[in-house]
PDB file of C-alpha atoms in Angstrom:
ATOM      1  CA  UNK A  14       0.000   0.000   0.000  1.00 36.00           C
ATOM      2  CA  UNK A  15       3.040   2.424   0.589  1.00 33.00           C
ATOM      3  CA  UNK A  16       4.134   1.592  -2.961  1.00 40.00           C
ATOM      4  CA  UNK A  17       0.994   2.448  -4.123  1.00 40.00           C
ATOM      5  CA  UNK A  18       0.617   5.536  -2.312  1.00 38.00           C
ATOM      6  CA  UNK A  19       4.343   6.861  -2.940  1.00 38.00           C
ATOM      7  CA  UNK A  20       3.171   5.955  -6.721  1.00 42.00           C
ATOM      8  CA  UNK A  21      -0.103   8.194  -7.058  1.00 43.00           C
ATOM      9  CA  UNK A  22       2.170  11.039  -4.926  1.00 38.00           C
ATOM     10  CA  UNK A  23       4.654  11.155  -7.536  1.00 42.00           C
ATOM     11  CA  UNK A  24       2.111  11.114 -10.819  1.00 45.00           C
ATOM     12  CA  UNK A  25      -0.509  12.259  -9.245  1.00 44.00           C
ATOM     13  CA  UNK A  26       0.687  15.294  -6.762  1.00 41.00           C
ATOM     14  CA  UNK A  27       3.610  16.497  -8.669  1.00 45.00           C
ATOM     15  CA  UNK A  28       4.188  20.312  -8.390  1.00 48.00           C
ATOM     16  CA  UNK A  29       3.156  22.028 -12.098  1.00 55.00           C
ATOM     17  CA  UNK A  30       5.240  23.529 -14.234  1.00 65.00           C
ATOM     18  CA  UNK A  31       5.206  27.663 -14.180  1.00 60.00           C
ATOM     19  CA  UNK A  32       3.040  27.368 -17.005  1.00 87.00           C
ATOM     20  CA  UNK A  33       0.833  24.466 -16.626  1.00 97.00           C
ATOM     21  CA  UNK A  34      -2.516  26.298 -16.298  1.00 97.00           C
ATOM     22  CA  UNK A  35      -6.601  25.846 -16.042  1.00 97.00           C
ATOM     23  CA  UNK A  36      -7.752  27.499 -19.436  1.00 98.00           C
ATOM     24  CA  UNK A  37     -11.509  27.851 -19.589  1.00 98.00           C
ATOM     25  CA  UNK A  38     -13.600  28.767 -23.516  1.00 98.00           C
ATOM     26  CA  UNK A  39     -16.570  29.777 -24.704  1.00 98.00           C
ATOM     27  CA  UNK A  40     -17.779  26.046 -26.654  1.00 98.00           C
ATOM     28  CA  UNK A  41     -21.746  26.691 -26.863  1.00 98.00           C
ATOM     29  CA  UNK A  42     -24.496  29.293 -26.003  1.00 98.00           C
ATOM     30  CA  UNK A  43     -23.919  29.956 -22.509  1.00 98.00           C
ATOM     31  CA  UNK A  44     -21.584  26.777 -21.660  1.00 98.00           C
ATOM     32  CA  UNK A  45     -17.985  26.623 -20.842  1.00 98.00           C
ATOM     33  CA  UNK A  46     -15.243  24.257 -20.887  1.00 98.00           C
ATOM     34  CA  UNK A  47     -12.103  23.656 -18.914  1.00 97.00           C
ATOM     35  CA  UNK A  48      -9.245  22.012 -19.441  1.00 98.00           C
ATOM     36  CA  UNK A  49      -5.643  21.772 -17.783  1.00 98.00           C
ATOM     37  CA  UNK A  50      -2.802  23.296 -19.957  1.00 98.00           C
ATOM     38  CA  UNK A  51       0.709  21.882 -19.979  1.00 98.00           C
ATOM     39  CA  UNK A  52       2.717  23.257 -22.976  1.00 97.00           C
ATOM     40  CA  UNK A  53       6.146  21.989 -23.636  1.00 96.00           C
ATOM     41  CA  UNK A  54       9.056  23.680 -25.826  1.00 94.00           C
ATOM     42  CA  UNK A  55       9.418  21.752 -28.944  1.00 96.00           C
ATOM     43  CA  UNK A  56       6.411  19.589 -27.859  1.00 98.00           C
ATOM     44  CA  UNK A  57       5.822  16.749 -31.101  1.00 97.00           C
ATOM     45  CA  UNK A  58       2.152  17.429 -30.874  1.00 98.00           C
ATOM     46  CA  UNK A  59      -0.630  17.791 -28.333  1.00 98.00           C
ATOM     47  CA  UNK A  60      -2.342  15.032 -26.478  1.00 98.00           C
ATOM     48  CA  UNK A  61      -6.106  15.877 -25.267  1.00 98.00           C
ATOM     49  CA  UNK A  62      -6.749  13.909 -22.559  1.00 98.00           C
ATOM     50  CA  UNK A  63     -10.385  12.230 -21.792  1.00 98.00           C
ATOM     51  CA  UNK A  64     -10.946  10.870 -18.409  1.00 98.00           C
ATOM     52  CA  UNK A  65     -13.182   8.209 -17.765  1.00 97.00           C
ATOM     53  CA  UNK A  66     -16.204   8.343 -14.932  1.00 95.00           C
ATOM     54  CA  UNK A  67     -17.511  11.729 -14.406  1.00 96.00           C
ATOM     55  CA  UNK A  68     -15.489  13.349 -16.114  1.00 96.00           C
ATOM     56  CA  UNK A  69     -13.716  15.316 -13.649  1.00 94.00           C
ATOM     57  CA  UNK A  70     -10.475  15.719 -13.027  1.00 96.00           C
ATOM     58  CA  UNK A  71     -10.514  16.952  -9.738  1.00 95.00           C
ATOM     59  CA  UNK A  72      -9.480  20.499  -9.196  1.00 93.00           C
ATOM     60  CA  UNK A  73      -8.074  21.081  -6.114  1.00 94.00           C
ATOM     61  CA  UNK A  74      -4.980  23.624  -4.361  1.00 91.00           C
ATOM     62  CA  UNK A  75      -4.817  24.911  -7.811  1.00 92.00           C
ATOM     63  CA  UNK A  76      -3.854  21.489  -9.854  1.00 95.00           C
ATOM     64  CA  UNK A  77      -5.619  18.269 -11.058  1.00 96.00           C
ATOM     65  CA  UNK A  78      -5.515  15.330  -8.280  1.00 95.00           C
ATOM     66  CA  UNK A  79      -7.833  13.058  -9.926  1.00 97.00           C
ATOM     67  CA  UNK A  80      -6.414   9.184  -9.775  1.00 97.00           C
ATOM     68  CA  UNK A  81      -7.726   8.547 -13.007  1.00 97.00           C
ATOM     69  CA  UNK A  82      -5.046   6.860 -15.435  1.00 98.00           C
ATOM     70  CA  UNK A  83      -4.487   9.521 -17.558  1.00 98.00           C
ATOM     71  CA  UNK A  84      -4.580  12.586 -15.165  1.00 98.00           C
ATOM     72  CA  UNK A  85      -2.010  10.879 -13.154  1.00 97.00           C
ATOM     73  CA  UNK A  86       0.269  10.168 -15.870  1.00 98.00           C
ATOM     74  CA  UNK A  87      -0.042  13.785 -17.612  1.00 98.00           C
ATOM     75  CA  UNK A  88       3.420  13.796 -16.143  1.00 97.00           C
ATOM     76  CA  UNK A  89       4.870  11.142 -18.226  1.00 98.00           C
ATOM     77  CA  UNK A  90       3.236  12.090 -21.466  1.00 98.00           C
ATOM     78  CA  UNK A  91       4.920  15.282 -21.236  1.00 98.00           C
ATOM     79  CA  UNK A  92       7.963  14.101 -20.264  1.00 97.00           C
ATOM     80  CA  UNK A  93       7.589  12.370 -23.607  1.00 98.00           C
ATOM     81  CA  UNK A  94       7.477  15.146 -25.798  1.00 97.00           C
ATOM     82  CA  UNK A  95       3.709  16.307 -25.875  1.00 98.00           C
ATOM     83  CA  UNK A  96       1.912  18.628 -24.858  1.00 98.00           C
ATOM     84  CA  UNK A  97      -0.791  18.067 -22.159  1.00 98.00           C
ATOM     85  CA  UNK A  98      -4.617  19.353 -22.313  1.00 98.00           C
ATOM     86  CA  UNK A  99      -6.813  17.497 -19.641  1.00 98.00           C
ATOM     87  CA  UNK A 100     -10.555  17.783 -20.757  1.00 98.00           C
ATOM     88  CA  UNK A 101     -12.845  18.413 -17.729  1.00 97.00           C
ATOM     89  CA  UNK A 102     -16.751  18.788 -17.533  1.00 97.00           C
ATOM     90  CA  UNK A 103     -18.536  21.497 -19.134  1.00 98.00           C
ATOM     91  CA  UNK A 104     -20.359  23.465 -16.673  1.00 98.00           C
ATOM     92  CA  UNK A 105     -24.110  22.613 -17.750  1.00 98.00           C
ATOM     93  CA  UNK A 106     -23.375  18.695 -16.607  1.00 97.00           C
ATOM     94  CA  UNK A 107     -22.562  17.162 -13.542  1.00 96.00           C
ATOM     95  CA  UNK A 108     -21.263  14.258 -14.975  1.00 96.00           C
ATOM     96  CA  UNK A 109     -20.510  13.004 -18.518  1.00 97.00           C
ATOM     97  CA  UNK A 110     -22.715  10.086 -18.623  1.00 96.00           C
ATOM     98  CA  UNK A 111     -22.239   7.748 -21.630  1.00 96.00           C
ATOM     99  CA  UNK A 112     -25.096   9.393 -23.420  1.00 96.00           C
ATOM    100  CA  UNK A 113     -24.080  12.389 -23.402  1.00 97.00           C
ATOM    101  CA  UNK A 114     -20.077  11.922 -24.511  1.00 98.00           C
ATOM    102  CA  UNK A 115     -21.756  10.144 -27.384  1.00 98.00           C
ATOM    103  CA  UNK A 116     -23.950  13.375 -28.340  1.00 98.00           C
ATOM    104  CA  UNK A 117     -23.747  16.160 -30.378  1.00 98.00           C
ATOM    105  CA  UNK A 118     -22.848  18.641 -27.239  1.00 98.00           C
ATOM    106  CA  UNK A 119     -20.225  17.233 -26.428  1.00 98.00           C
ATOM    107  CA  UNK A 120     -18.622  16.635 -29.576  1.00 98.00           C
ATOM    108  CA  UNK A 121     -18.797  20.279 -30.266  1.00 98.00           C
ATOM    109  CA  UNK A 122     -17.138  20.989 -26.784  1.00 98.00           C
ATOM    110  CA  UNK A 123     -14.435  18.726 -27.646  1.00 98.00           C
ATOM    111  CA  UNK A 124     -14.193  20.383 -31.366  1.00 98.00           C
ATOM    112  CA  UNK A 125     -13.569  23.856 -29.962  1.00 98.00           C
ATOM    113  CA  UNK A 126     -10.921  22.390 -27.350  1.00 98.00           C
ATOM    114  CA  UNK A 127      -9.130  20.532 -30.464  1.00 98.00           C
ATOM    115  CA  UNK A 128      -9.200  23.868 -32.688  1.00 98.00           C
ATOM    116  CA  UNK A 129      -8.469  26.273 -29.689  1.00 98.00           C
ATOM    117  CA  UNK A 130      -5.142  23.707 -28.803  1.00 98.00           C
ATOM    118  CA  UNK A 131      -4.269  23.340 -32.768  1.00 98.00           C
ATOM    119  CA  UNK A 132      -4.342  27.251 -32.871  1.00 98.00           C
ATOM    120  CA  UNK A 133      -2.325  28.223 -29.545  1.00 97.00           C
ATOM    121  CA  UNK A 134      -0.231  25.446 -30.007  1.00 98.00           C
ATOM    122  CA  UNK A 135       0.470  24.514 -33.810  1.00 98.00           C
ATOM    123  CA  UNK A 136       1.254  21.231 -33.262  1.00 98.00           C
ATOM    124  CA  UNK A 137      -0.440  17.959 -34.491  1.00 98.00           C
ATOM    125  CA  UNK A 138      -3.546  16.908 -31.625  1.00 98.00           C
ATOM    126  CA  UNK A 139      -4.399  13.015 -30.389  1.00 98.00           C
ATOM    127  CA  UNK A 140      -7.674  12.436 -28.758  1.00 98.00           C
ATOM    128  CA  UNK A 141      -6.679   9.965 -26.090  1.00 98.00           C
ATOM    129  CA  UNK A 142      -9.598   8.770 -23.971  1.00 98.00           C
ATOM    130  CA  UNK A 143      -9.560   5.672 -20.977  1.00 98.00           C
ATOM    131  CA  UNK A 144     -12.682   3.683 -19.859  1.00 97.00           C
ATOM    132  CA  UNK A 145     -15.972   5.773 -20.545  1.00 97.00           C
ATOM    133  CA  UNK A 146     -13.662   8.145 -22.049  1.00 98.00           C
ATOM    134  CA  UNK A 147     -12.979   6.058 -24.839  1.00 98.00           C
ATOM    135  CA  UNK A 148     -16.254   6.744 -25.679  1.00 98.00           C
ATOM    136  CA  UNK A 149     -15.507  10.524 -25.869  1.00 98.00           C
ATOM    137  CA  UNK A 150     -12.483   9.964 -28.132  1.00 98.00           C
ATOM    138  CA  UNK A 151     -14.621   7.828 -30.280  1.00 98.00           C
ATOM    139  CA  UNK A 152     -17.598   9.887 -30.788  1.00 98.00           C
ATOM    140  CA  UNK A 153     -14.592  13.219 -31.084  1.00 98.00           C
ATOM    141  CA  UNK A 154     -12.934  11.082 -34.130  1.00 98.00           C
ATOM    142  CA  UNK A 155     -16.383  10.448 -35.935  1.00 98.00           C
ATOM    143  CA  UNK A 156     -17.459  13.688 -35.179  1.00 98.00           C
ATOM    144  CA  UNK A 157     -14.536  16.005 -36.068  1.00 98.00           C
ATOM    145  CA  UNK A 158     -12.892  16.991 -39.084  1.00 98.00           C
ATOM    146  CA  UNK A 159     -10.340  14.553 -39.505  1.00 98.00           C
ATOM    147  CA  UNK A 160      -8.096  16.819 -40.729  1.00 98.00           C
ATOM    148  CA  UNK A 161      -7.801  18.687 -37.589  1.00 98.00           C
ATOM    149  CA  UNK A 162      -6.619  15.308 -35.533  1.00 98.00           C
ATOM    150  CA  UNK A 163      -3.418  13.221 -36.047  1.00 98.00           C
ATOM    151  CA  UNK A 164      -5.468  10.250 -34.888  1.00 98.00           C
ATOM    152  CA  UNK A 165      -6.871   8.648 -31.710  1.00 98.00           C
ATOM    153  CA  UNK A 166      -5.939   6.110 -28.532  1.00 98.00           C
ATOM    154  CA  UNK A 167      -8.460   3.993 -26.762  1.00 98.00           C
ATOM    155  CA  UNK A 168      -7.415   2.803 -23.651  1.00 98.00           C
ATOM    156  CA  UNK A 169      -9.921   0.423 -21.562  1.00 98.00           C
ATOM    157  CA  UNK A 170     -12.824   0.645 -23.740  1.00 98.00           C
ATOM    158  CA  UNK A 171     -16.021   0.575 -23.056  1.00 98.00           C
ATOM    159  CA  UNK A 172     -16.601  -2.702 -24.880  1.00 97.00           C
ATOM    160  CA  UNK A 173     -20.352  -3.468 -23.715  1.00 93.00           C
ATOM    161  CA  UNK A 174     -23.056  -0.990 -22.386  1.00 79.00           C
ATOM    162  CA  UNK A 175     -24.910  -1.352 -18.693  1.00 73.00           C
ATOM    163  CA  UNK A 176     -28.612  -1.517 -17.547  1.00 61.00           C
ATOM    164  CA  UNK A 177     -28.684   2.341 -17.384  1.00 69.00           C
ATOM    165  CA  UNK A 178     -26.714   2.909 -20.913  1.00 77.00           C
ATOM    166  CA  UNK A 179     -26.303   0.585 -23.940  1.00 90.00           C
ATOM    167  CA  UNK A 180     -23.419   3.016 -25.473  1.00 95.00           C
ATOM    168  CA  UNK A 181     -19.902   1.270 -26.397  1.00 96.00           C
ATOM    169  CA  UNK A 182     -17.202   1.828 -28.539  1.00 98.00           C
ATOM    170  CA  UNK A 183     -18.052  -0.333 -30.547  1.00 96.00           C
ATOM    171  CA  UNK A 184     -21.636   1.065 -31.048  1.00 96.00           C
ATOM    172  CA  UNK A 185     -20.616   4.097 -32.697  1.00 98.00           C
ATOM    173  CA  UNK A 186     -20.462   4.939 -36.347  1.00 98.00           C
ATOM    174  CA  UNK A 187     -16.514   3.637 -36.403  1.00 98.00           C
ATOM    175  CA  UNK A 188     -16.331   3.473 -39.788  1.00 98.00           C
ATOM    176  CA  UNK A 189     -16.848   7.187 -39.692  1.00 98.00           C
ATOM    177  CA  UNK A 190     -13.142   7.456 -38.797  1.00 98.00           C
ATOM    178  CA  UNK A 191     -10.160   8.226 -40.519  1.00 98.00           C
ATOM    179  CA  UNK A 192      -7.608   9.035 -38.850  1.00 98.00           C
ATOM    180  CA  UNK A 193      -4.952   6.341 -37.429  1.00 98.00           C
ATOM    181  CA  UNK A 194      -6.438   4.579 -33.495  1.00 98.00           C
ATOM    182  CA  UNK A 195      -4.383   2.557 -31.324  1.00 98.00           C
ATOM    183  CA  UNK A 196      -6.243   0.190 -29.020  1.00 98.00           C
ATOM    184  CA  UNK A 197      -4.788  -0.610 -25.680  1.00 98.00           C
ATOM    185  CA  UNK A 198      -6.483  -2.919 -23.038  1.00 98.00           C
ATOM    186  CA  UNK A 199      -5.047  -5.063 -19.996  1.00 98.00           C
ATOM    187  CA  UNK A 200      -5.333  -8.819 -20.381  1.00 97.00           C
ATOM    188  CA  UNK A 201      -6.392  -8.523 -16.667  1.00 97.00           C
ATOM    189  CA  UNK A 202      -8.971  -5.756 -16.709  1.00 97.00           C
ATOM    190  CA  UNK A 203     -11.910  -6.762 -14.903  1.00 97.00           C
ATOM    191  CA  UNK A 204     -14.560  -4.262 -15.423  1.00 96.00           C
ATOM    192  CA  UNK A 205     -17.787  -5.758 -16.544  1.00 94.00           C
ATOM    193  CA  UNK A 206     -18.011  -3.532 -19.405  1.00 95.00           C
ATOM    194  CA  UNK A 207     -14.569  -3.042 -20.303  1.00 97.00           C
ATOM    195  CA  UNK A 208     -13.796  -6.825 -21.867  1.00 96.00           C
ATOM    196  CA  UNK A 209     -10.031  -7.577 -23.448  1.00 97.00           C
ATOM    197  CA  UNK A 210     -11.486 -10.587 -25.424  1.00 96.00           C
ATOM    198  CA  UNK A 211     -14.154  -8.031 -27.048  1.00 96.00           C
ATOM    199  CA  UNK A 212     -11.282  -5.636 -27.452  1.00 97.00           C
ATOM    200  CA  UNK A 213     -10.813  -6.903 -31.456  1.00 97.00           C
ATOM    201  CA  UNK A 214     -14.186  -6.321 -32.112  1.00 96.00           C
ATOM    202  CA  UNK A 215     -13.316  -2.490 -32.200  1.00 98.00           C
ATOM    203  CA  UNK A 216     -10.782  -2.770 -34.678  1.00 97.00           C
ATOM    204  CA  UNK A 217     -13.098  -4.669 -36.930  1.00 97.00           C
ATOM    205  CA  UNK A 218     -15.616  -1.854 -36.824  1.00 98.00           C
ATOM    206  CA  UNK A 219     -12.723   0.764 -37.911  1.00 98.00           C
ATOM    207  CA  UNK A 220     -12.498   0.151 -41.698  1.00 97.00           C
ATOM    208  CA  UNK A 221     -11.732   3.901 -42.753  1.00 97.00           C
ATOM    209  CA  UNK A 222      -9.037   4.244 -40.770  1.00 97.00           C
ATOM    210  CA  UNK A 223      -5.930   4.313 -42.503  1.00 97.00           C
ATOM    211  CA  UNK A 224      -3.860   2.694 -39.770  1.00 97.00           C
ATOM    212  CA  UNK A 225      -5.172   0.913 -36.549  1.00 97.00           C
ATOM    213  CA  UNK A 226      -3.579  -1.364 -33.966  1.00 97.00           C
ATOM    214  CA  UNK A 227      -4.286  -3.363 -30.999  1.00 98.00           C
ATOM    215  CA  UNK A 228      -1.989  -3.928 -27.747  1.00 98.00           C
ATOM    216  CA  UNK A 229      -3.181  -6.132 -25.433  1.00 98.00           C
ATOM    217  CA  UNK A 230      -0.818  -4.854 -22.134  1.00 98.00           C
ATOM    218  CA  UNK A 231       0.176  -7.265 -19.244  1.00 97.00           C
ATOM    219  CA  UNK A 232       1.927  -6.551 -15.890  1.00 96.00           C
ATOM    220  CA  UNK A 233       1.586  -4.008 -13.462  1.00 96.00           C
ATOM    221  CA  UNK A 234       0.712  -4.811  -9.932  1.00 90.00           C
ATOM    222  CA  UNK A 235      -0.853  -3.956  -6.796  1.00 92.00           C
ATOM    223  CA  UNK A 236      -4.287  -3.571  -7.978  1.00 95.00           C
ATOM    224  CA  UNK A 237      -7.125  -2.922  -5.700  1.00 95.00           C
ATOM    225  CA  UNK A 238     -10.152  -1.195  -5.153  1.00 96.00           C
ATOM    226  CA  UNK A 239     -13.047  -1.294  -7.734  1.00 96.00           C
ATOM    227  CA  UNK A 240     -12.200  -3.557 -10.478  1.00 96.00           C
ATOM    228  CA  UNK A 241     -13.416  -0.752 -12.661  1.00 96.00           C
ATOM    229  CA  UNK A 242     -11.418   1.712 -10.967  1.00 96.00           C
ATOM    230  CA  UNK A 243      -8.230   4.198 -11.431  1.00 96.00           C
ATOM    231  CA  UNK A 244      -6.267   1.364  -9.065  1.00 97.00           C
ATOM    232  CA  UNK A 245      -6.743  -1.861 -10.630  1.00 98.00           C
ATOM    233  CA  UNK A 246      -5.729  -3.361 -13.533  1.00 97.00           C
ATOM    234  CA  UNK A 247      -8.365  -1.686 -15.639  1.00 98.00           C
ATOM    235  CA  UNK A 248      -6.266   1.768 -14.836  1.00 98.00           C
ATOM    236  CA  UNK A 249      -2.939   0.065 -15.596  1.00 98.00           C
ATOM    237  CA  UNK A 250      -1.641   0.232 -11.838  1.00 97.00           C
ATOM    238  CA  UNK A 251       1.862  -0.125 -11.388  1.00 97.00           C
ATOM    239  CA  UNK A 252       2.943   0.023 -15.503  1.00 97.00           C
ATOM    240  CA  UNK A 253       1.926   3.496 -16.000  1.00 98.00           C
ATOM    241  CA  UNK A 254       5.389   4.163 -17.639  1.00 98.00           C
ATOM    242  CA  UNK A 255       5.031   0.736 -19.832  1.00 98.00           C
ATOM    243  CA  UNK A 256       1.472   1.445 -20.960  1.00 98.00           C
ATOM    244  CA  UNK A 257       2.637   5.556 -21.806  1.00 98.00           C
ATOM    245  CA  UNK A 258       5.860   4.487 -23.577  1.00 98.00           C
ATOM    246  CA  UNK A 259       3.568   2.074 -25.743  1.00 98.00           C
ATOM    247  CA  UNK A 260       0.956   4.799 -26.628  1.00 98.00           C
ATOM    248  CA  UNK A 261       3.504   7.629 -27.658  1.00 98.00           C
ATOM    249  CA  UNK A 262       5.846   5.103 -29.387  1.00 97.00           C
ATOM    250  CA  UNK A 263       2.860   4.270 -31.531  1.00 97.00           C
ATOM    251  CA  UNK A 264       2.140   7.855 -31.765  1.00 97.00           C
ATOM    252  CA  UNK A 265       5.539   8.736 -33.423  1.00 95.00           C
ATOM    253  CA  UNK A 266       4.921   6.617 -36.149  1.00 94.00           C
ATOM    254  CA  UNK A 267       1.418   5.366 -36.208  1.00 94.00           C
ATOM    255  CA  UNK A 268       1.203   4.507 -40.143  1.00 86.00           C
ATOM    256  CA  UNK A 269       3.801   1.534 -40.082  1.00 79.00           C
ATOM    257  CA  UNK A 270       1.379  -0.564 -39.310  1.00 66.00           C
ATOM    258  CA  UNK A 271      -1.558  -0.264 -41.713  1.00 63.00           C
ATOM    259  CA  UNK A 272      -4.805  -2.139 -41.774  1.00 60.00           C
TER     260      UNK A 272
END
């Protein structure tokens, strides 16, 4: 548990750059949208993060604290090379609910975050969503000019919908995209709705998209807590590093391997 503690302190807690800022636009009549900045000199492109649950990412003393995979490993991803922009909730919702990141609204939130990033920062933009967020990368990559994204990273899908929501992934319009998607997924994830062995089924639904790939992680350790939680396998606890240096390695050359 110390381990695991020391971990989220260190990914989680770490102080923010000078510049790593909350930047909050205008996306529809009356409705704003934050999102956690962290630019980097001679960043190779922008990443826009998508949590999963809520869709928070848990504001407080001034920085995100959220335990959620990919708010806790903004660290690493810029350490990589990339930019950082953290999506948070627009402030007519409470939560992002599965419905709504598949709807209209929210694409267009996520379209004026992708063109406000492309224009401040000039670099090429990755939708990269985990768990429910997955869905909000997917419905982003149908929905938005693919010209204005370099492509898209699905980590933990949402491979099969609940008793309150049928939406998954693999619902959507996917042959809508066409930009390049990586798939990644632990062989151990044990979320009901988040399925490794239904993980292919994704790809097969992508036929536009001029590259796509599948990485079915193993390793990590320590996991506790909900088995659809930040801390357990389905959140990649304990390989954060492995499962970042797989996405961005992908990332820098996502075309070699076509469909």
């Amino acid at each position: 548990m110390f381990r695991i503690a020391s971990l989220l302190v260190t990914l989680a807690a770490s102080p923010a750059s000078a510049t790593d800022r909350l930047v909050t636009i205008d996306t529809r009549p009356g409705v704003r949208v934050g999102y956690w900045l962290m630019e980097r000199p001679g960043a190779a492109g922008t990443v826009v993060l998508l949590p999963g649950g809520a869709g928070g990412i848990g504001m407080a003393n001034g920085v995100p604290t959220s335990a959620n995979f990919l708010v806790r490993s903004r660290d690493l991803f810029a350490a990589a090379g990339y930019n950082v922009a953290i999506v948070g909730k627009p402030s007519d919702r409470v939560e992002l609910d599965p419905n709504f990141r598949a709807g209209v609204d929210h694409v267009t939130d996520l379209r004026m975050v992708v063109e406000r990033v492309r224009n401040d920062l000039g670099k090429p933009v990755w939708l990269v969503g985990t768990s429910l967020g997955t869905i909000s990368a997917a419905a982003g990559a149908i929905g938005i000019d693919p010209a204005q994204l370099a492509g898209v990273v699905l980590t933990s899908s949402v491979t099969s919908g609940s008793r309150t929501s049928p939406v998954r992934v693999g619902g959507l319009d996917l042959a809508a995209i066409q930009v390049p998607v990586l798939v990644v997924h632990h062989k151990l994830d044990a979320c009901p709705s988040c399925s490794a062995r239904e993980a292919p089924r994704i790809l097969q639904g992508l036929t536009r998209a001029p590259a796509k790939k599948l990485v079915i992680l193993e390793g990590g350790g320590s996991a506790h807590g909900d088995p659809c939680g930040p801390l357990h396998y389905h959140g990649y606890i304990g390989m954060e590093q492995e499962a970042l240096d797989v996405i961005t390695g992908w990332m820098r050359n996502p075309l070699q391997e076509r469909p």
